[in-house]
Each structure stands twice: as structure tokens, then as C-alpha cells.
Short mmCIF file of C-alpha atoms and ligand atoms in Angstrom, two decimals:
data_model
loop_
_atom_site.label_atom_id
_atom_site.label_comp_id
_atom_site.label_asym_id
_atom_site.label_seq_id
_atom_site.Cartn_x
_atom_site.Cartn_y
_atom_site.Cartn_z
CA MET A 28 -33.73 72.84 -68.57
CA SER A 29 -32.01 76.20 -68.06
CA GLN A 30 -35.29 77.61 -66.79
CA MET A 31 -35.59 74.80 -64.28
CA SER A 32 -32.10 75.28 -62.88
CA SER A 33 -32.68 79.02 -62.36
CA GLU A 34 -35.84 78.24 -60.38
CA PRO A 35 -35.10 78.94 -56.68
CA ASN A 36 -35.10 75.96 -54.35
CA ARG A 37 -37.75 76.99 -51.82
CA PHE A 38 -39.69 75.30 -49.07
CA ALA A 39 -41.29 76.03 -45.73
CA VAL A 40 -41.16 74.23 -42.40
CA VAL A 41 -43.87 74.61 -39.76
CA ALA A 42 -42.42 73.78 -36.33
CA THR A 43 -44.71 73.10 -33.37
CA GLU A 44 -41.86 73.96 -31.00
CA TRP A 45 -38.29 75.05 -31.70
CA PHE A 46 -34.96 76.16 -30.26
CA ASP A 47 -32.97 78.89 -32.01
CA GLY A 48 -29.61 77.95 -30.47
CA GLU A 49 -30.11 80.07 -27.36
CA ARG A 50 -33.86 80.38 -26.70
CA ARG A 51 -36.69 77.87 -26.56
CA HIS A 52 -39.88 78.80 -28.43
CA ALA A 53 -42.73 76.71 -27.04
CA ASP A 54 -45.59 79.21 -27.32
CA GLY A 55 -47.24 78.02 -30.54
CA PRO A 56 -46.11 77.06 -34.03
CA THR A 57 -43.66 79.02 -36.16
CA THR A 58 -43.38 78.99 -39.95
CA MET A 59 -39.93 79.27 -41.53
CA GLN A 60 -39.35 79.93 -45.21
CA VAL A 61 -36.12 78.76 -46.84
CA VAL A 62 -34.88 79.86 -50.26
CA ASP A 63 -31.66 78.56 -51.81
CA GLY A 64 -30.41 77.33 -48.45
CA TYR A 65 -31.08 80.48 -46.45
CA VAL A 66 -33.83 81.34 -43.97
CA VAL A 67 -35.72 84.21 -45.61
CA GLY A 68 -38.69 84.43 -43.31
CA MET A 69 -39.81 83.40 -39.85
CA ALA A 70 -43.31 84.13 -38.62
CA PRO A 71 -45.38 83.04 -35.63
CA GLY A 72 -48.30 80.78 -36.51
CA ASP A 73 -48.92 77.95 -38.97
CA HIS A 74 -48.91 79.47 -42.46
CA GLY A 75 -48.47 76.11 -44.16
CA GLU A 76 -51.77 76.08 -46.06
CA ALA A 77 -51.41 79.61 -47.38
CA LEU A 78 -47.85 78.93 -48.54
CA ALA A 79 -48.85 75.61 -50.13
CA ARG A 80 -51.49 77.49 -52.18
CA GLU A 81 -48.67 79.76 -53.41
CA GLY A 82 -46.75 76.68 -54.54
CA TRP A 83 -44.35 76.23 -51.64
CA SER A 84 -43.63 72.70 -50.52
CA VAL A 85 -44.40 72.57 -46.80
CA GLU A 86 -43.08 70.23 -44.13
CA HIS A 87 -44.08 69.91 -40.50
CA ALA A 88 -41.78 69.28 -37.53
CA VAL A 89 -42.74 68.56 -33.94
CA PHE A 90 -39.43 70.09 -32.85
CA LEU A 91 -36.85 71.99 -34.86
CA MET A 92 -33.38 73.12 -33.79
CA PRO A 93 -30.09 74.21 -35.38
CA GLY A 94 -27.78 71.48 -36.64
CA LEU A 95 -25.49 70.19 -33.90
CA VAL A 96 -21.82 71.20 -33.75
CA ASP A 97 -19.18 68.76 -32.56
CA ALA A 98 -16.39 71.11 -31.48
CA HIS A 99 -13.68 68.44 -31.28
CA VAL A 100 -13.25 65.52 -33.69
CA HIS A 101 -10.50 63.78 -35.64
CA LEU A 102 -12.18 62.85 -38.91
CA PHE A 103 -9.36 60.61 -40.18
CA LEU A 104 -9.63 58.35 -37.13
CA ASP A 105 -12.33 55.70 -36.77
CA GLY A 106 -13.61 55.54 -33.18
CA LYS A 107 -15.46 52.26 -33.63
CA PRO A 108 -12.60 49.72 -33.37
CA THR A 109 -11.45 49.31 -29.79
CA ASP A 110 -8.70 46.80 -30.54
CA SER A 111 -5.32 48.58 -30.38
CA VAL A 112 -3.93 46.39 -33.18
CA VAL A 113 -6.80 47.40 -35.49
CA ARG A 114 -6.35 51.05 -34.49
CA ALA A 115 -2.60 50.96 -35.22
CA ALA A 116 -3.25 49.30 -38.62
CA HIS A 117 -5.76 52.06 -39.48
CA LEU A 118 -3.05 54.70 -39.04
CA LYS A 119 -0.65 52.82 -41.33
CA GLN A 120 -2.95 53.19 -44.35
CA ASP A 121 -2.06 55.60 -47.13
CA VAL A 122 -3.41 59.13 -47.26
CA ASP A 123 -6.16 58.28 -49.76
CA ALA A 124 -7.53 55.55 -47.50
CA LEU A 125 -7.42 57.93 -44.54
CA ALA A 126 -9.21 60.60 -46.59
CA GLU A 127 -11.90 58.03 -47.38
CA ALA A 128 -12.20 57.25 -43.65
CA ALA A 129 -12.57 60.99 -42.99
CA ARG A 130 -15.35 61.26 -45.58
CA ARG A 131 -17.18 58.36 -43.91
CA SER A 132 -16.81 60.11 -40.54
CA ALA A 133 -18.20 63.38 -41.92
CA ARG A 134 -21.15 61.55 -43.52
CA GLN A 135 -21.90 59.66 -40.32
CA ALA A 136 -21.80 62.93 -38.35
CA LEU A 137 -24.28 64.59 -40.70
CA ALA A 138 -26.65 61.61 -40.56
CA CYS A 139 -26.72 62.08 -36.76
CA GLY A 140 -27.70 65.75 -37.14
CA VAL A 141 -24.18 67.15 -36.70
CA THR A 142 -23.99 69.73 -39.50
CA LEU A 143 -20.59 71.17 -38.47
CA VAL A 144 -17.49 69.64 -36.89
CA ARG A 145 -14.24 71.23 -35.83
CA ASP A 146 -11.40 68.89 -36.70
CA ALA A 147 -8.70 69.03 -34.03
CA GLY A 148 -5.86 67.83 -36.20
CA ASP A 149 -4.35 65.16 -38.39
CA ARG A 150 -0.77 64.85 -39.57
CA TYR A 151 -1.69 64.55 -43.26
CA GLY A 152 -4.06 67.49 -43.56
CA VAL A 153 -6.84 65.16 -44.65
CA ASN A 154 -9.18 67.43 -42.66
CA ASN A 155 -8.44 70.37 -45.00
CA ARG A 156 -9.16 68.19 -48.03
CA VAL A 157 -12.52 67.02 -46.65
CA ARG A 158 -13.35 70.60 -45.63
CA GLU A 159 -13.20 71.64 -49.30
CA GLU A 160 -15.16 68.59 -50.51
CA ALA A 161 -17.91 69.12 -47.92
CA LYS A 162 -18.55 72.60 -49.33
CA GLN A 163 -19.71 71.16 -52.67
CA PRO A 164 -23.48 71.61 -53.13
CA GLY A 165 -25.42 68.50 -52.23
CA SER A 166 -22.56 67.03 -50.18
CA SER A 167 -23.71 64.46 -47.63
CA MET A 168 -20.88 65.37 -45.26
CA ALA A 169 -20.93 67.66 -42.23
CA GLN A 170 -19.21 71.01 -42.84
CA VAL A 171 -15.66 71.07 -41.48
CA ARG A 172 -13.82 73.77 -39.58
CA SER A 173 -10.27 72.54 -39.74
CA GLY A 174 -7.32 72.75 -37.39
CA GLY A 175 -5.22 71.18 -40.16
CA LEU A 176 -1.93 70.18 -38.64
CA GLY A 177 -1.25 71.26 -35.04
CA VAL A 178 2.04 72.23 -33.37
CA LYS A 179 3.90 70.16 -30.78
CA ARG A 180 7.38 69.54 -29.42
CA ALA A 181 9.72 66.92 -30.89
CA LYS A 182 9.50 63.50 -29.18
CA ARG A 183 6.38 64.53 -27.26
CA TYR A 184 2.71 63.48 -27.49
CA GLY A 185 0.65 64.30 -30.57
CA ALA A 186 2.57 62.99 -33.61
CA PHE A 187 -0.68 61.79 -35.23
CA MET A 188 -2.02 65.33 -35.37
CA ALA A 189 0.80 67.87 -35.18
CA ALA A 190 4.17 68.98 -36.55
CA ASP A 191 7.23 69.67 -34.41
CA VAL A 192 8.36 73.19 -33.64
CA ASP A 193 11.56 74.19 -31.91
CA ASP A 194 12.82 77.68 -31.02
CA GLU A 195 10.79 80.87 -31.18
CA ALA A 196 11.77 81.59 -34.78
CA SER A 197 10.62 78.14 -35.88
CA ILE A 198 7.38 78.55 -33.93
CA ARG A 199 6.65 81.83 -35.70
CA THR A 200 7.53 80.47 -39.15
CA SER A 201 5.44 77.30 -38.70
CA VAL A 202 2.40 78.99 -37.18
CA ARG A 203 2.43 81.71 -39.86
CA ALA A 204 2.28 79.03 -42.56
CA LEU A 205 -0.35 76.96 -40.72
CA ALA A 206 -2.52 80.06 -40.25
CA GLU A 207 -2.81 80.37 -44.01
CA ALA A 208 -4.10 76.84 -44.54
CA ASN A 209 -6.11 76.24 -41.39
CA ASP A 210 -9.18 77.81 -39.81
CA GLU A 211 -7.68 77.61 -36.35
CA ILE A 212 -4.29 76.75 -34.77
CA LYS A 213 -4.14 73.63 -32.61
CA LEU A 214 -1.51 73.83 -29.89
CA ILE A 215 -0.53 70.57 -28.19
CA LEU A 216 0.35 72.22 -24.91
CA THR A 217 0.51 69.12 -22.68
CA GLY A 218 0.71 65.36 -23.04
CA ILE A 219 -2.02 62.96 -22.05
CA ILE A 220 -3.21 61.97 -18.61
CA ASP A 221 -1.38 59.20 -16.78
CA PHE A 222 -4.49 57.28 -15.74
CA ASP A 223 -2.54 54.75 -13.67
CA ALA A 224 -1.12 57.59 -11.60
CA GLY A 225 -4.38 59.58 -11.86
CA ARG A 226 -2.65 62.81 -12.89
CA VAL A 227 -0.72 64.60 -15.66
CA SER A 228 2.86 63.56 -14.95
CA ASP A 229 4.73 65.32 -17.78
CA GLU A 230 5.84 68.92 -17.83
CA PRO A 231 3.95 71.09 -20.36
CA GLN A 232 5.40 70.94 -23.88
CA PHE A 233 5.49 74.75 -24.11
CA ASP A 234 6.53 77.27 -21.46
CA LEU A 235 4.81 80.64 -21.27
CA PRO A 236 7.05 82.56 -23.74
CA ALA A 237 6.78 79.75 -26.31
CA ALA A 238 2.99 79.45 -25.91
CA ARG A 239 2.74 83.25 -26.22
CA ALA A 240 4.71 83.10 -29.48
CA VAL A 241 2.16 80.61 -30.86
CA VAL A 242 -0.79 82.76 -29.79
CA GLU A 243 0.67 86.06 -31.04
CA THR A 244 1.59 84.61 -34.42
CA ALA A 245 -1.79 82.91 -34.83
CA HIS A 246 -3.67 86.08 -33.91
CA ALA A 247 -1.51 88.15 -36.26
CA GLY A 248 -2.57 85.70 -38.99
CA GLY A 249 -6.23 86.14 -38.03
CA ARG A 250 -6.60 82.71 -36.39
CA LYS A 251 -7.73 81.59 -32.97
CA VAL A 252 -5.77 79.03 -30.96
CA PHE A 253 -7.27 75.94 -29.34
CA ALA A 254 -5.02 74.17 -26.90
CA HIS A 255 -4.91 70.48 -26.06
CA CYS A 256 -4.29 70.89 -22.36
CA SER A 257 -4.84 69.08 -19.07
CA GLY A 258 -3.35 69.49 -15.61
CA GLU A 259 -2.75 72.57 -13.47
CA LYS A 260 0.65 73.49 -14.92
CA GLY A 261 -0.50 73.38 -18.53
CA LEU A 262 -3.79 75.15 -17.80
CA THR A 263 -1.89 77.95 -16.06
CA VAL A 264 0.33 78.43 -19.12
CA ALA A 265 -2.65 78.22 -21.53
CA VAL A 266 -4.63 80.92 -19.75
CA ALA A 267 -1.63 83.22 -19.25
CA ALA A 268 -0.64 82.84 -22.92
CA GLY A 269 -4.14 83.88 -23.99
CA VAL A 270 -5.20 80.87 -26.05
CA ASP A 271 -8.82 81.15 -27.19
CA ALA A 272 -10.05 77.72 -26.15
CA ILE A 273 -9.00 74.87 -23.91
CA GLU A 274 -9.62 71.33 -25.10
CA HIS A 275 -10.03 68.50 -22.56
CA GLY A 276 -8.96 70.62 -19.54
CA PHE A 277 -8.93 67.77 -17.04
CA PHE A 278 -7.85 68.73 -13.50
CA MET A 279 -9.61 72.08 -13.91
CA SER A 280 -9.85 74.48 -10.94
CA ARG A 281 -12.12 77.32 -9.85
CA ASP A 282 -9.23 79.81 -10.20
CA ILE A 283 -8.53 78.77 -13.79
CA LEU A 284 -12.26 78.96 -14.60
CA ALA A 285 -12.42 82.50 -13.19
CA LEU A 286 -9.56 83.55 -15.48
CA MET A 287 -11.21 81.79 -18.44
CA ARG A 288 -14.45 83.66 -17.81
CA ASP A 289 -12.64 87.02 -17.48
CA LYS A 290 -10.55 86.42 -20.63
CA ARG A 291 -13.52 84.88 -22.48
CA LEU A 292 -11.86 81.55 -23.25
CA ALA A 293 -14.04 78.63 -24.29
CA TRP A 294 -13.79 75.16 -22.78
CA THR A 295 -14.45 71.87 -24.59
CA PRO A 296 -14.29 69.23 -21.83
CA THR A 297 -14.48 66.09 -24.08
CA PHE A 298 -15.80 63.54 -21.56
CA CYS A 299 -16.28 60.80 -24.17
CA PRO A 300 -12.82 59.17 -24.48
CA VAL A 301 -12.27 59.02 -20.72
CA HIS A 302 -15.84 57.87 -20.10
CA PHE A 303 -15.37 55.07 -22.62
CA GLN A 304 -12.24 53.83 -20.84
CA TRP A 305 -14.08 53.94 -17.50
CA ALA A 306 -17.15 52.12 -18.92
CA GLN A 307 -15.12 49.50 -20.84
CA PRO A 308 -11.77 49.18 -19.01
CA GLN A 309 -11.14 45.75 -20.57
CA ALA A 310 -10.59 47.49 -23.95
CA VAL A 311 -7.43 49.07 -22.52
CA GLY A 312 -6.67 46.54 -19.79
CA TRP A 313 -7.04 48.97 -16.90
CA SER A 314 -6.71 47.69 -13.31
CA ALA A 315 -9.42 48.24 -10.69
CA ASN A 316 -7.24 50.97 -9.18
CA THR A 317 -7.02 52.80 -12.51
CA VAL A 318 -10.77 52.46 -13.06
CA GLY A 319 -11.18 54.18 -9.70
CA ASN A 320 -8.91 57.01 -10.92
CA LEU A 321 -10.97 57.34 -14.10
CA ARG A 322 -14.18 57.65 -12.08
CA ARG A 323 -12.64 60.27 -9.78
CA ILE A 324 -11.33 62.25 -12.77
CA LEU A 325 -14.75 62.12 -14.50
CA ASP A 326 -16.59 63.20 -11.33
CA ALA A 327 -14.25 66.15 -10.76
CA HIS A 328 -14.62 67.07 -14.44
CA ALA A 329 -18.43 67.07 -14.17
CA GLU A 330 -18.28 69.25 -11.04
CA HIS A 331 -16.06 71.76 -12.81
CA LEU A 332 -18.31 71.79 -15.88
CA LEU A 333 -21.28 72.72 -13.69
CA LEU A 334 -19.14 75.35 -11.96
CA ALA A 335 -18.07 76.72 -15.36
CA HIS A 336 -21.71 76.99 -16.41
CA ARG A 337 -22.65 78.80 -13.18
CA MET A 338 -19.65 81.15 -13.43
CA GLY A 339 -20.48 82.09 -17.02
CA VAL A 340 -17.60 80.37 -18.84
CA THR A 341 -18.38 79.51 -22.48
CA VAL A 342 -18.57 75.73 -22.76
CA LEU A 343 -18.65 73.77 -26.03
CA VAL A 344 -19.81 70.21 -26.64
CA GLY A 345 -16.98 68.30 -28.33
CA THR A 346 -16.54 64.55 -28.32
CA ASP A 347 -12.96 63.81 -29.48
CA ALA A 348 -14.64 61.44 -31.97
CA GLY A 349 -12.11 59.10 -33.55
CA SER A 350 -10.62 58.30 -30.14
CA MET A 351 -11.03 54.72 -28.99
CA GLY A 352 -14.71 53.91 -28.54
CA VAL A 353 -15.84 57.40 -29.59
CA GLU A 354 -17.85 57.16 -32.82
CA HIS A 355 -18.40 60.13 -35.10
CA GLY A 356 -21.92 61.54 -34.81
CA PHE A 357 -23.25 59.10 -32.23
CA ALA A 358 -20.77 60.30 -29.60
CA MET A 359 -22.47 63.70 -29.68
CA PHE A 360 -25.49 62.21 -27.89
CA ASP A 361 -23.23 60.60 -25.26
CA GLU A 362 -21.37 63.87 -24.64
CA ILE A 363 -24.73 65.67 -24.32
CA ASP A 364 -25.71 63.02 -21.73
CA ARG A 365 -22.51 63.78 -19.78
CA PHE A 366 -23.32 67.52 -19.81
CA THR A 367 -26.87 66.80 -18.62
CA GLU A 368 -25.70 64.41 -15.88
CA ALA A 369 -23.29 67.12 -14.69
CA GLY A 370 -26.39 69.19 -13.91
CA LEU A 371 -26.56 71.68 -16.76
CA PRO A 372 -30.11 72.57 -17.85
CA MET A 373 -31.12 71.34 -21.33
CA LYS A 374 -31.21 74.90 -22.70
CA ALA A 375 -27.54 75.40 -21.74
CA VAL A 376 -26.55 71.98 -23.08
CA LEU A 377 -28.21 72.59 -26.44
CA ALA A 378 -26.65 76.07 -26.63
CA ALA A 379 -23.21 74.50 -25.99
CA ALA A 380 -23.95 72.11 -28.88
CA THR A 381 -25.22 74.76 -31.35
CA ALA A 382 -24.95 78.54 -30.90
CA ALA A 383 -21.95 78.70 -28.52
CA PRO A 384 -19.50 76.99 -30.90
CA ARG A 385 -20.83 78.94 -33.91
CA ARG A 386 -20.32 82.17 -31.94
CA HIS A 387 -16.82 81.07 -30.89
CA PHE A 388 -16.00 80.25 -34.53
CA ASP A 389 -17.21 83.73 -35.58
CA ALA A 390 -19.94 82.28 -37.80
CA ALA A 391 -21.98 84.85 -39.72
CA HIS A 392 -25.05 83.73 -37.74
CA ALA A 393 -24.72 81.86 -34.45
CA THR A 394 -28.45 81.17 -34.13
CA LEU A 395 -31.26 80.13 -36.47
CA VAL A 396 -32.55 83.52 -37.67
CA ALA A 397 -33.60 85.14 -40.92
CA GLY A 398 -30.50 85.44 -43.09
CA ALA A 399 -28.80 82.33 -41.65
CA HIS A 400 -27.99 79.16 -43.56
CA PHE A 401 -30.75 76.64 -42.91
CA ASP A 402 -28.74 74.02 -40.98
CA ALA A 403 -31.38 72.30 -38.90
CA VAL A 404 -32.62 69.08 -37.38
CA ALA A 405 -36.24 67.95 -36.96
CA LEU A 406 -36.97 65.72 -33.96
CA PRO A 407 -40.05 63.58 -33.23
CA VAL A 408 -40.34 64.88 -29.65
CA SER A 409 -39.00 67.94 -27.87
CA PRO A 410 -35.63 67.18 -26.20
CA PHE A 411 -36.84 69.40 -23.37
CA GLU A 412 -39.36 66.60 -22.65
CA ASP A 413 -37.12 63.64 -23.61
CA ARG A 414 -33.44 64.13 -24.43
CA SER A 415 -33.24 60.75 -26.17
CA ALA A 416 -35.20 62.45 -28.99
CA LEU A 417 -31.82 63.87 -30.10
CA ARG A 418 -30.82 60.31 -31.03
CA ARG A 419 -33.74 60.05 -33.46
CA PRO A 420 -33.40 62.88 -35.99
CA GLN A 421 -36.20 62.73 -38.57
CA ARG A 422 -34.74 65.24 -41.00
CA VAL A 423 -31.36 66.93 -41.23
CA TRP A 424 -30.85 69.97 -43.45
CA SER A 425 -27.37 71.18 -44.25
CA GLN A 426 -27.20 74.52 -46.03
CA GLY A 427 -30.87 74.04 -46.90
CA HIS A 428 -30.53 70.57 -48.48
ZN1 ZN B 629 -8.47 65.41 -29.86
#
């Protein structure tokens, strides 16, 4: 038995076509060799037979690509129920039940080919717990990059995902502690959109000096900041404070995008929750006027996403899974549809769903190369021919399993 367990776990995959996270390789098959979860070799041509003779198990894939990354989820929330009573009851469960919900979410994500999620906050720190569990060998959950508990202002939006901070001293103390537990600091910079009014009505939760205190303290602790932020006032503060990423970012402008490009900030536009409320307004009880606002907001968002792509702003695919109507894993395909409908080419969309977030998260390897963890998805058809192929993953490998 001891001999068997010391035997390396090795296999090879021959891909007819593949995408490395940034480049498409459609000029003949490629053979990849994986040992103990890592890519150890990558060679042009089909070397399947030769490797099989040497005892390697060999698989074939029509199309291979890196595992998808959902850059914005809330694992402890279940996006499937759309009844507000059911959603409120979900949040009243104890921490163990919410942790179990988070495990289900992470399993569902992985089954859809999402091998990594960034959790954008929960008040109990369930995300940090699941992050550790997902690291166990053979786990059937997506890997988790965790924002732990975010920071917000007392009596303002975000109680389900963030703790209150007050003056500058309390900001620094809280963020210093959060930076030790969390992979990234989530700043709830604004409230939510007033869809009836069709704008962000509230003042930002943090002014520029306070937002700067969050960013400086996070950076001193070696952590990036991702800011929940929509509306011109909040976006102006976020960019001036030097956050590393803007989440949602509705009511974006060309001027803000230019600053984001120059300062190398990433943008996760999270179409899904707003798109759901536009597509199924009866779930929320929206009036025809509000549905019109939602459509206008989504159209402007799509225009700015295309502009961001053309201007060279880093964009990340993130779904806000766990929000009403936004299901873990499956929402990734919907968000990819929104990116494609906005006019981004498939190569850019797939990069925003694979290499771009890994690069933003400072992963050891952003693309699928020799030396990288083998986190990959096999598809029955190339998504460059048919993007619905993404919805039909044939195999998903996480850390080589
Ligand atoms: Zn969120």
C-alpha cells in the first residue's frame, strides 16, 4: 500500500484545440502531461499513443481551456430562490447551515467548470471556512479567494457582508485585523442603485480621506481592495483613493475608465443581478417605468464595458452569484453571454473569465503553462465556434483531480 500511495498521479490530455487563458491555439493538437496536479509538459502534436505505451493514462479533448473564475460571488447565499420571504428565512439560519449552503455553492460552481471563485463577503466569515475546506485534496468544491468580512458604515447598506467602521483609527484597526484573515479587503463604498429613480441616490459611505485610510491600511497589510461601488460620486472617490478593483460600477463614464486604465484598476461589472430583475420584474414587483430604467442601465453598462475593453481596462467576469436569481456556477454562462452581447470578442471574454482574474489575484500562473496547477475544463465543441459549449463541460479538473 505504501508503494501505491507514493506512485505519482500522472496522466496526459491530447487537446484538438485549446485556449491558454490569453491565446487561442487552433493549429493542430497539443499534448499536455500532468503529474501530481501540475502541468509538467506541453508539446505540439498528438503524443497519446507513445505516452500510453509508457503507461500514461491518456484522455482526449476537442477543446481544453483553464478553469473558469467567477470574480464576484457570495457563497453563503443561495441565488435560486426568488421569493423574498424564502431569501430572508435563508439568512436567519445558523452559521453551520449557512456554511453548508456555501459548500453546496462551491460544489455547484466546480461542476459548472468554475475552479476558482472570489467571495465578496459574508458577515459570518463562512467564506474563510469554506476556503480552507476546499484546499483539502480531492475536494469537490471550487477554490475560494475570500474577502471574508467587508467594511461599511453603521446603518448603511451591506450588513449581510460587512462590519461597521467609524473614525480613521477604527478603520485602520479593523482593516489591519481583516487583512490578516482575508485574501482581499472588501470596501462597501456606496449603497445600492435606486432602480425606481434610475440612479444612485445616496451619498457614498466613505469620503476620500476615509477610503484612502482603508486602501493604505490594506496595502500595508499586503492586501488589495475591491470596492462595491456604483454612481459617479462613489466611482470618483474609489479611483482617487486607489482601490484595486471596482465591483458593479454602474453609471460608469469614459473619464473614470481612463483613470482606471492609467491606474491599472480592474472592473467587475456584474450584469447578472440587474439583468435578472429586468428579465423577471415580477419577482421584485417592478413597475413598467422601473423596468425601463433597468433596461437603460443595462444598455449603458454594456456600452461602457465595450469601451473599457477598447481602452485597455482590465475587466473581470463576476456574477454576484447568491443574489436573487443568480445561481452559483450557472450564472457564469449568463454573465459571459452579457459580455459577448456587449460586443467583446470571445478571446477577450474568455480571458476576462480565466487569466485576467488570476493575474489580478497575483496567482503563481495566470495562464495554463508548464508549472501551473492543472485547473482545466474540456468542452465538446470550441466556444469560438459555439459559445453554448461552455454550458456543457465534459470534464473539469481542479488541481489535477
Ligand atoms: Zn456582491
